[in-house]
JSON list of C-alpha atoms in Angstrom, two decimals:
[
{"chain": "A", "resi": 21, "resn": "MET", "atom": "CA", "xyz": [0.00, 0.00, 0.00]},
{"chain": "A", "resi": 22, "resn": "LYS", "atom": "CA", "xyz": [1.12, 3.55, -0.72]},
{"chain": "A", "resi": 23, "resn": "ASP", "atom": "CA", "xyz": [1.79, 6.12, 1.99]},
{"chain": "A", "resi": 24, "resn": "ILE", "atom": "CA", "xyz": [-0.43, 9.20, 2.18]},
{"chain": "A", "resi": 25, "resn": "ILE", "atom": "CA", "xyz": [1.17, 12.45, 3.33]},
{"chain": "A", "resi": 26, "resn": "TYR", "atom": "CA", "xyz": [-1.06, 15.12, 4.89]},
{"chain": "A", "resi": 27, "resn": "PHE", "atom": "CA", "xyz": [0.37, 18.64, 4.87]},
{"chain": "A", "resi": 28, "resn": "THR", "atom": "CA", "xyz": [-0.56, 22.30, 4.93]},
{"chain": "A", "resi": 29, "resn": "LYS", "atom": "CA", "xyz": [0.72, 25.15, 2.79]},
{"chain": "A", "resi": 30, "resn": "GLU", "atom": "CA", "xyz": [1.54, 28.30, 4.74]},
{"chain": "A", "resi": 31, "resn": "ASP", "atom": "CA", "xyz": [3.66, 31.27, 3.67]},
{"chain": "A", "resi": 32, "resn": "GLY", "atom": "CA", "xyz": [4.88, 29.35, 0.65]},
{"chain": "A", "resi": 33, "resn": "ASN", "atom": "CA", "xyz": [6.13, 26.45, 2.78]},
{"chain": "A", "resi": 34, "resn": "ASN", "atom": "CA", "xyz": [4.72, 22.96, 3.11]},
{"chain": "A", "resi": 35, "resn": "ARG", "atom": "CA", "xyz": [4.34, 21.81, 6.73]},
{"chain": "A", "resi": 36, "resn": "LEU", "atom": "CA", "xyz": [3.97, 18.10, 7.38]},
{"chain": "A", "resi": 37, "resn": "LEU", "atom": "CA", "xyz": [0.99, 17.23, 9.56]},
{"chain": "A", "resi": 38, "resn": "PHE", "atom": "CA", "xyz": [1.07, 13.41, 9.56]},
{"chain": "A", "resi": 39, "resn": "THR", "atom": "CA", "xyz": [1.44, 10.40, 7.31]},
{"chain": "A", "resi": 40, "resn": "SER", "atom": "CA", "xyz": [-0.59, 7.25, 6.99]},
{"chain": "A", "resi": 41, "resn": "ASN", "atom": "CA", "xyz": [-1.10, 4.32, 4.69]},
{"chain": "A", "resi": 42, "resn": "ASN", "atom": "CA", "xyz": [-4.31, 3.17, 3.06]},
{"chain": "A", "resi": 43, "resn": "ARG", "atom": "CA", "xyz": [-4.89, 0.59, 5.78]},
{"chain": "A", "resi": 44, "resn": "SER", "atom": "CA", "xyz": [-4.59, 2.73, 8.92]},
{"chain": "A", "resi": 45, "resn": "THR", "atom": "CA", "xyz": [-6.17, 6.10, 8.10]},
{"chain": "A", "resi": 46, "resn": "ASN", "atom": "CA", "xyz": [-8.56, 7.35, 5.49]},
{"chain": "A", "resi": 47, "resn": "TRP", "atom": "CA", "xyz": [-9.18, 10.94, 4.46]},
{"chain": "A", "resi": 48, "resn": "ARG", "atom": "CA", "xyz": [-12.53, 11.11, 6.27]},
{"chain": "A", "resi": 49, "resn": "GLY", "atom": "CA", "xyz": [-10.80, 10.29, 9.55]},
{"chain": "A", "resi": 50, "resn": "ALA", "atom": "CA", "xyz": [-8.11, 12.85, 8.87]},
{"chain": "A", "resi": 51, "resn": "ILE", "atom": "CA", "xyz": [-10.59, 15.70, 8.54]},
{"chain": "A", "resi": 52, "resn": "SER", "atom": "CA", "xyz": [-12.86, 14.69, 11.41]},
{"chain": "A", "resi": 53, "resn": "LYS", "atom": "CA", "xyz": [-13.42, 17.16, 14.25]},
{"chain": "A", "resi": 54, "resn": "LEU", "atom": "CA", "xyz": [-10.97, 15.27, 16.47]},
{"chain": "A", "resi": 55, "resn": "GLY", "atom": "CA", "xyz": [-8.38, 15.15, 13.71]},
{"chain": "A", "resi": 56, "resn": "LEU", "atom": "CA", "xyz": [-8.72, 18.89, 13.08]},
{"chain": "A", "resi": 57, "resn": "LYS", "atom": "CA", "xyz": [-8.32, 19.62, 16.80]},
{"chain": "A", "resi": 58, "resn": "LYS", "atom": "CA", "xyz": [-5.05, 17.64, 16.84]},
{"chain": "A", "resi": 59, "resn": "VAL", "atom": "CA", "xyz": [-3.78, 19.53, 13.80]},
{"chain": "A", "resi": 60, "resn": "GLU", "atom": "CA", "xyz": [-4.82, 22.87, 15.32]},
{"chain": "A", "resi": 61, "resn": "LYS", "atom": "CA", "xyz": [-2.89, 22.03, 18.48]},
{"chain": "A", "resi": 62, "resn": "GLN", "atom": "CA", "xyz": [0.17, 21.08, 16.42]},
{"chain": "A", "resi": 63, "resn": "LEU", "atom": "CA", "xyz": [0.09, 24.27, 14.30]},
{"chain": "A", "resi": 64, "resn": "GLY", "atom": "CA", "xyz": [-1.01, 26.66, 17.04]},
{"chain": "A", "resi": 65, "resn": "HIS", "atom": "CA", "xyz": [-3.94, 27.89, 14.93]},
{"chain": "A", "resi": 66, "resn": "LYS", "atom": "CA", "xyz": [-6.83, 26.61, 12.84]},
{"chain": "A", "resi": 67, "resn": "PRO", "atom": "CA", "xyz": [-5.58, 25.07, 9.56]},
{"chain": "A", "resi": 68, "resn": "THR", "atom": "CA", "xyz": [-6.73, 26.76, 6.39]},
{"chain": "A", "resi": 69, "resn": "ASN", "atom": "CA", "xyz": [-5.15, 24.71, 3.60]},
{"chain": "A", "resi": 70, "resn": "ILE", "atom": "CA", "xyz": [-4.86, 20.97, 4.14]},
{"chain": "A", "resi": 71, "resn": "TYR", "atom": "CA", "xyz": [-3.66, 18.76, 1.32]},
{"chain": "A", "resi": 72, "resn": "MET", "atom": "CA", "xyz": [-2.88, 15.10, 0.94]},
{"chain": "A", "resi": 73, "resn": "LEU", "atom": "CA", "xyz": [-0.24, 13.70, -1.38]},
{"chain": "A", "resi": 74, "resn": "VAL", "atom": "CA", "xyz": [-1.18, 10.33, -2.84]},
{"chain": "A", "resi": 75, "resn": "ASP", "atom": "CA", "xyz": [1.04, 8.69, -5.44]},
{"chain": "A", "resi": 76, "resn": "GLY", "atom": "CA", "xyz": [2.44, 12.06, -6.54]},
{"chain": "A", "resi": 77, "resn": "CYS", "atom": "CA", "xyz": [-0.94, 13.82, -6.78]},
{"chain": "A", "resi": 78, "resn": "GLU", "atom": "CA", "xyz": [-1.89, 16.70, -4.46]},
{"chain": "A", "resi": 79, "resn": "ILE", "atom": "CA", "xyz": [-5.51, 16.72, -3.31]},
{"chain": "A", "resi": 80, "resn": "LYS", "atom": "CA", "xyz": [-6.89, 19.71, -1.39]},
{"chain": "A", "resi": 81, "resn": "LEU", "atom": "CA", "xyz": [-9.12, 18.67, 1.53]},
{"chain": "A", "resi": 82, "resn": "ILE", "atom": "CA", "xyz": [-10.14, 21.96, 3.09]}
]
């Protein structure tokens, strides 16, 4: 299975949020309320641009 990389784009920089594979996390779980609270705590503010990188393709989630 391929790894999925979740990241945010801020000030022209990509900031890694977390990684997963297709077996352990799906995109719905990543953008759940609990998942967003964890990301907000990590960043220090509410995320505005969350992307996932799957097999070389960027997909915007929020």
